[in-house]
PDB file of C-alpha atoms in Angstrom:
ATOM      1  CA  MET U   1       0.000   0.000   0.000  1.00 33.00           C
ATOM      2  CA  PRO U   2       1.554   3.367  -0.985  1.00 43.00           C
ATOM      3  CA  PRO U   3       2.380   5.850   1.782  1.00 40.00           C
ATOM      4  CA  THR U   4      -0.082   8.632   2.435  1.00 43.00           C
ATOM      5  CA  PRO U   5       0.780  12.334   2.441  1.00 50.00           C
ATOM      6  CA  SER U   6      -0.053  12.495   6.159  1.00 60.00           C
ATOM      7  CA  LYS U   7       3.186  10.605   6.817  1.00 88.00           C
ATOM      8  CA  ASP U   8       5.174  13.603   5.562  1.00 94.00           C
ATOM      9  CA  LEU U   9       6.206  16.497   7.758  1.00 97.00           C
ATOM     10  CA  VAL U  10       6.991  19.958   6.413  1.00 97.00           C
ATOM     11  CA  GLN U  11       8.091  22.896   8.564  1.00 97.00           C
ATOM     12  CA  LEU U  12       8.914  26.474   7.621  1.00 98.00           C
ATOM     13  CA  GLY U  13       9.641  29.112  10.231  1.00 97.00           C
ATOM     14  CA  CYS U  14      12.035  31.097  12.367  1.00 98.00           C
ATOM     15  CA  ASP U  15      12.464  28.586  15.189  1.00 97.00           C
ATOM     16  CA  PRO U  16      15.601  26.424  15.292  1.00 98.00           C
ATOM     17  CA  ILE U  17      15.177  23.073  13.556  1.00 98.00           C
ATOM     18  CA  ASP U  18      14.848  20.038  15.821  1.00 98.00           C
ATOM     19  CA  ALA U  19      16.676  17.442  13.702  1.00 98.00           C
ATOM     20  CA  GLU U  20      16.123  14.648  16.211  1.00 98.00           C
ATOM     21  CA  ALA U  21      12.346  15.201  16.099  1.00 97.00           C
ATOM     22  CA  LEU U  22      12.373  15.016  12.297  1.00 98.00           C
ATOM     23  CA  VAL U  23      14.338  11.760  12.383  1.00 98.00           C
ATOM     24  CA  ARG U  24      11.928  10.350  14.983  1.00 97.00           C
ATOM     25  CA  HIS U  25       9.005  11.336  12.736  1.00 97.00           C
ATOM     26  CA  VAL U  26      10.278   9.358   9.740  1.00 97.00           C
ATOM     27  CA  ARG U  27      11.445   6.280  11.697  1.00 96.00           C
ATOM     28  CA  ALA U  28       9.225   3.215  11.265  1.00 94.00           C
ATOM     29  CA  ASP U  29       9.692  -0.455  12.132  1.00 95.00           C
ATOM     30  CA  SER U  30       9.412  -1.410   8.457  1.00 94.00           C
ATOM     31  CA  ASP U  31      12.345   0.793   7.441  1.00 95.00           C
ATOM     32  CA  GLY U  32      15.983  -0.238   7.254  1.00 96.00           C
ATOM     33  CA  ALA U  33      17.441   3.188   6.490  1.00 97.00           C
ATOM     34  CA  ILE U  34      17.088   6.828   7.384  1.00 98.00           C
ATOM     35  CA  VAL U  35      19.164   9.310   5.410  1.00 98.00           C
ATOM     36  CA  THR U  36      19.438  12.940   6.438  1.00 98.00           C
ATOM     37  CA  PHE U  37      20.739  16.156   4.939  1.00 98.00           C
ATOM     38  CA  ASP U  38      21.764  18.963   7.310  1.00 98.00           C
ATOM     39  CA  GLY U  39      22.355  22.209   5.434  1.00 97.00           C
ATOM     40  CA  CYS U  40      24.222  24.539   7.757  1.00 97.00           C
ATOM     41  CA  VAL U  41      25.473  28.115   7.560  1.00 97.00           C
ATOM     42  CA  ARG U  42      29.167  28.198   6.660  1.00 96.00           C
ATOM     43  CA  ASP U  43      31.614  30.991   7.439  1.00 96.00           C
ATOM     44  CA  ASN U  44      32.563  31.760   3.822  1.00 94.00           C
ATOM     45  CA  SER U  45      31.137  32.194   0.357  1.00 91.00           C
ATOM     46  CA  HIS U  46      33.080  32.673  -2.882  1.00 87.00           C
ATOM     47  CA  GLY U  47      36.250  33.584  -0.980  1.00 89.00           C
ATOM     48  CA  ARG U  48      34.567  36.087   1.360  1.00 92.00           C
ATOM     49  CA  ARG U  49      34.064  35.657   5.103  1.00 95.00           C
ATOM     50  CA  THR U  50      30.359  35.311   5.843  1.00 96.00           C
ATOM     51  CA  LEU U  51      29.055  37.003   9.001  1.00 97.00           C
ATOM     52  CA  TYR U  52      25.491  35.607   8.929  1.00 97.00           C
ATOM     53  CA  LEU U  53      22.598  34.798   6.566  1.00 97.00           C
ATOM     54  CA  ASP U  54      19.040  36.000   6.330  1.00 98.00           C
ATOM     55  CA  TYR U  55      16.331  33.856   4.718  1.00 97.00           C
ATOM     56  CA  GLU U  56      13.025  35.155   3.385  1.00 97.00           C
ATOM     57  CA  ALA U  57      10.188  33.271   1.714  1.00 96.00           C
ATOM     58  CA  TYR U  58       6.839  33.615   0.075  1.00 95.00           C
ATOM     59  CA  GLU U  59       5.621  31.526   3.002  1.00 96.00           C
ATOM     60  CA  SER U  60       2.280  30.145   1.804  1.00 96.00           C
ATOM     61  CA  MET U  61       3.729  29.148  -1.564  1.00 97.00           C
ATOM     62  CA  ALA U  62       6.965  27.849  -0.031  1.00 97.00           C
ATOM     63  CA  THR U  63       5.020  25.566   2.321  1.00 97.00           C
ATOM     64  CA  LYS U  64       2.936  24.261  -0.583  1.00 97.00           C
ATOM     65  CA  LYS U  65       6.078  23.656  -2.679  1.00 97.00           C
ATOM     66  CA  LEU U  66       7.808  21.845   0.217  1.00 97.00           C
ATOM     67  CA  GLU U  67       4.756  19.560   0.476  1.00 96.00           C
ATOM     68  CA  GLU U  68       4.961  18.954  -3.284  1.00 96.00           C
ATOM     69  CA  VAL U  69       8.656  18.060  -2.994  1.00 97.00           C
ATOM     70  CA  ALA U  70       7.892  15.517  -0.258  1.00 97.00           C
ATOM     71  CA  ALA U  71       5.031  14.007  -2.270  1.00 95.00           C
ATOM     72  CA  GLU U  72       7.123  13.795  -5.445  1.00 95.00           C
ATOM     73  CA  ILE U  73       9.968  12.120  -3.563  1.00 96.00           C
ATOM     74  CA  ARG U  74       7.608   9.416  -2.337  1.00 91.00           C
ATOM     75  CA  THR U  75       6.255   8.967  -5.874  1.00 92.00           C
ATOM     76  CA  LYS U  76       9.692   8.676  -7.532  1.00 96.00           C
ATOM     77  CA  PHE U  77      11.501   6.578  -4.917  1.00 96.00           C
ATOM     78  CA  ALA U  78      10.646   3.573  -2.751  1.00 91.00           C
ATOM     79  CA  VAL U  79      10.565   5.556   0.494  1.00 95.00           C
ATOM     80  CA  ASP U  80       8.243   5.543   3.468  1.00 94.00           C
ATOM     81  CA  ARG U  81       8.333   9.010   5.014  1.00 96.00           C
ATOM     82  CA  VAL U  82       9.814  12.422   4.257  1.00 97.00           C
ATOM     83  CA  ALA U  83      10.421  15.307   6.668  1.00 98.00           C
ATOM     84  CA  ILE U  84      11.634  18.703   5.449  1.00 98.00           C
ATOM     85  CA  ALA U  85      12.274  21.789   7.577  1.00 98.00           C
ATOM     86  CA  HIS U  86      13.623  25.174   6.451  1.00 98.00           C
ATOM     87  CA  ARG U  87      14.500  28.144   8.638  1.00 98.00           C
ATOM     88  CA  LEU U  88      13.632  31.757   7.951  1.00 98.00           C
ATOM     89  CA  GLY U  89      15.129  34.916   9.407  1.00 98.00           C
ATOM     90  CA  ARG U  90      18.664  35.568  10.598  1.00 98.00           C
ATOM     91  CA  LEU U  91      20.900  32.530  10.976  1.00 98.00           C
ATOM     92  CA  GLU U  92      24.347  32.551  12.516  1.00 98.00           C
ATOM     93  CA  ILE U  93      27.387  30.537  11.427  1.00 98.00           C
ATOM     94  CA  GLY U  94      26.915  26.847  12.237  1.00 98.00           C
ATOM     95  CA  GLU U  95      23.115  26.929  12.492  1.00 98.00           C
ATOM     96  CA  THR U  96      20.999  24.529  10.441  1.00 98.00           C
ATOM     97  CA  SER U  97      19.119  26.293   7.656  1.00 98.00           C
ATOM     98  CA  VAL U  98      17.506  23.228   6.073  1.00 98.00           C
ATOM     99  CA  PHE U  99      17.096  19.652   7.255  1.00 98.00           C
ATOM    100  CA  ILE U 100      15.712  16.695   5.328  1.00 98.00           C
ATOM    101  CA  ALA U 101      15.089  13.184   6.644  1.00 98.00           C
ATOM    102  CA  VAL U 102      13.946  10.278   4.472  1.00 98.00           C
ATOM    103  CA  SER U 103      13.123   6.751   5.616  1.00 97.00           C
ATOM    104  CA  ALA U 104      12.956   3.711   3.391  1.00 97.00           C
ATOM    105  CA  PRO U 105      13.135  -0.062   3.595  1.00 96.00           C
ATOM    106  CA  HIS U 106      16.532   0.040   1.831  1.00 96.00           C
ATOM    107  CA  ARG U 107      19.448   2.492   1.898  1.00 96.00           C
ATOM    108  CA  ALA U 108      19.863   3.077  -1.848  1.00 96.00           C
ATOM    109  CA  SER U 109      16.421   4.608  -2.308  1.00 96.00           C
ATOM    110  CA  ALA U 110      16.796   6.653   0.898  1.00 97.00           C
ATOM    111  CA  PHE U 111      20.101   8.146  -0.318  1.00 97.00           C
ATOM    112  CA  ASP U 112      18.739   8.879  -3.794  1.00 97.00           C
ATOM    113  CA  ALA U 113      15.544  10.404  -2.429  1.00 97.00           C
ATOM    114  CA  CYS U 114      17.332  12.657   0.060  1.00 98.00           C
ATOM    115  CA  ARG U 115      19.690  13.998  -2.614  1.00 97.00           C
ATOM    116  CA  SER U 116      16.795  14.578  -4.989  1.00 97.00           C
ATOM    117  CA  ALA U 117      14.793  16.355  -2.276  1.00 98.00           C
ATOM    118  CA  ILE U 118      17.439  19.023  -1.611  1.00 97.00           C
ATOM    119  CA  ASP U 119      18.017  19.527  -5.331  1.00 97.00           C
ATOM    120  CA  MET U 120      14.272  19.945  -5.966  1.00 97.00           C
ATOM    121  CA  LEU U 121      13.924  22.291  -3.001  1.00 97.00           C
ATOM    122  CA  LYS U 122      16.726  24.542  -4.278  1.00 95.00           C
ATOM    123  CA  ARG U 123      15.161  24.701  -7.748  1.00 95.00           C
ATOM    124  CA  SER U 124      11.484  25.142  -6.929  1.00 95.00           C
ATOM    125  CA  VAL U 125      10.776  26.541  -3.459  1.00 96.00           C
ATOM    126  CA  PRO U 126      10.489  30.348  -3.175  1.00 96.00           C
ATOM    127  CA  ILE U 127      13.016  30.861  -0.377  1.00 96.00           C
ATOM    128  CA  TRP U 128      15.722  33.498  -0.779  1.00 96.00           C
ATOM    129  CA  LYS U 129      19.045  33.869   1.003  1.00 96.00           C
ATOM    130  CA  LYS U 130      20.886  37.110   1.705  1.00 96.00           C
ATOM    131  CA  GLU U 131      24.552  36.756   2.668  1.00 95.00           C
ATOM    132  CA  TYR U 132      26.138  39.363   4.942  1.00 96.00           C
ATOM    133  CA  PHE U 133      29.860  40.146   4.823  1.00 94.00           C
ATOM    134  CA  ALA U 134      32.064  42.738   6.570  1.00 89.00           C
ATOM    135  CA  ASP U 135      31.912  44.918   3.442  1.00 89.00           C
ATOM    136  CA  GLY U 136      28.235  44.532   2.484  1.00 90.00           C
ATOM    137  CA  ALA U 137      25.525  42.036   1.598  1.00 92.00           C
ATOM    138  CA  VAL U 138      24.236  40.235  -1.496  1.00 92.00           C
ATOM    139  CA  TRP U 139      21.217  38.153  -2.387  1.00 92.00           C
ATOM    140  CA  ALA U 140      22.702  34.741  -3.158  1.00 87.00           C
ATOM    141  CA  GLU U 141      21.916  32.811  -6.294  1.00 70.00           C
ATOM    142  CA  GLY U 142      21.116  29.116  -5.997  1.00 57.00           C
ATOM    143  CA  GLU U 143      24.047  26.752  -6.322  1.00 53.00           C
ATOM    144  CA  LEU U 144      24.496  25.697  -9.907  1.00 42.00           C
ATOM    145  CA  PRO U 145      24.947  22.016 -10.715  1.00 43.00           C
ATOM    146  CA  PRO U 146      28.369  21.036 -12.047  1.00 45.00           C
ATOM    147  CA  PRO U 147      28.647  21.194 -15.850  1.00 47.00           C
ATOM    148  CA  SER U 148      28.083  18.017 -17.811  1.00 46.00           C
ATOM    149  CA  PRO U 149      31.271  16.151 -18.831  1.00 53.00           C
ATOM    150  CA  ASP U 150      30.733  17.310 -22.458  1.00 54.00           C
ATOM    151  CA  ALA U 151      30.360  20.963 -21.432  1.00 48.00           C
ATOM    152  CA  ALA U 152      33.394  20.741 -19.135  1.00 50.00           C
ATOM    153  CA  ALA U 153      35.496  19.181 -21.933  1.00 53.00           C
ATOM    154  CA  ALA U 154      34.391  21.864 -24.424  1.00 51.00           C
ATOM    155  CA  SER U 155      35.246  24.579 -21.912  1.00 47.00           C
ATOM    156  CA  ALA U 156      38.700  23.053 -21.325  1.00 48.00           C
ATOM    157  CA  VAL U 157      39.391  22.923 -25.080  1.00 47.00           C
ATOM    158  CA  THR U 158      38.335  26.567 -25.496  1.00 42.00           C
ATOM    159  CA  PHE U 159      40.529  27.597 -22.572  1.00 43.00           C
ATOM    160  CA  ALA U 160      43.532  25.619 -23.902  1.00 43.00           C
ATOM    161  CA  THR U 161      43.075  27.155 -27.360  1.00 39.00           C
ATOM    162  CA  ARG U 162      43.136  30.681 -25.923  1.00 43.00           C
ATOM    163  CA  ILE U 163      46.318  29.943 -23.975  1.00 46.00           C
ATOM    164  CA  THR U 164      48.248  28.212 -26.754  1.00 44.00           C
ATOM    165  CA  LYS U 165      47.139  30.314 -29.725  1.00 44.00           C
ATOM    166  CA  PRO U 166      49.895  32.809 -30.581  1.00 46.00           C
ATOM    167  CA  ALA U 167      48.972  36.466 -30.842  1.00 48.00           C
ATOM    168  CA  SER U 168      48.702  37.797 -34.413  1.00 45.00           C
TER     169      SER U 168
END
């Protein structure tokens, strides 16, 4: 019998994330694996020292999109439960900004589902991050996926051609 949406847990708010509670929520006797992702605030970004972050969201839509991510994960992967929490407001270095827990009968689907969940969240949920530095602040763009092997090879060839081509 497929899992029901009521098994999922989605949280969005300013309170610190209780990772242990999310793990407890997804744990079931029928599961053999729980995989988690703990996205935390780091002290640097693109070579600059980060002081803190500030997250904002279109809250009603973000909550709906988080629920859609959880539902899609259960549809695509053989998992039992999904819990996703995202913080809003000011977060200090080391604090958890996003936490995902996925339970499944087997580890492979739990790992795949957890990775897919954070990738989907980053692409589709209207949550924005502002990074603060000693010399100012910027709204951060989402992390871009690495280039495909073909694109990386083409870029390397172009770069090598520019370096080795003699000036006219």
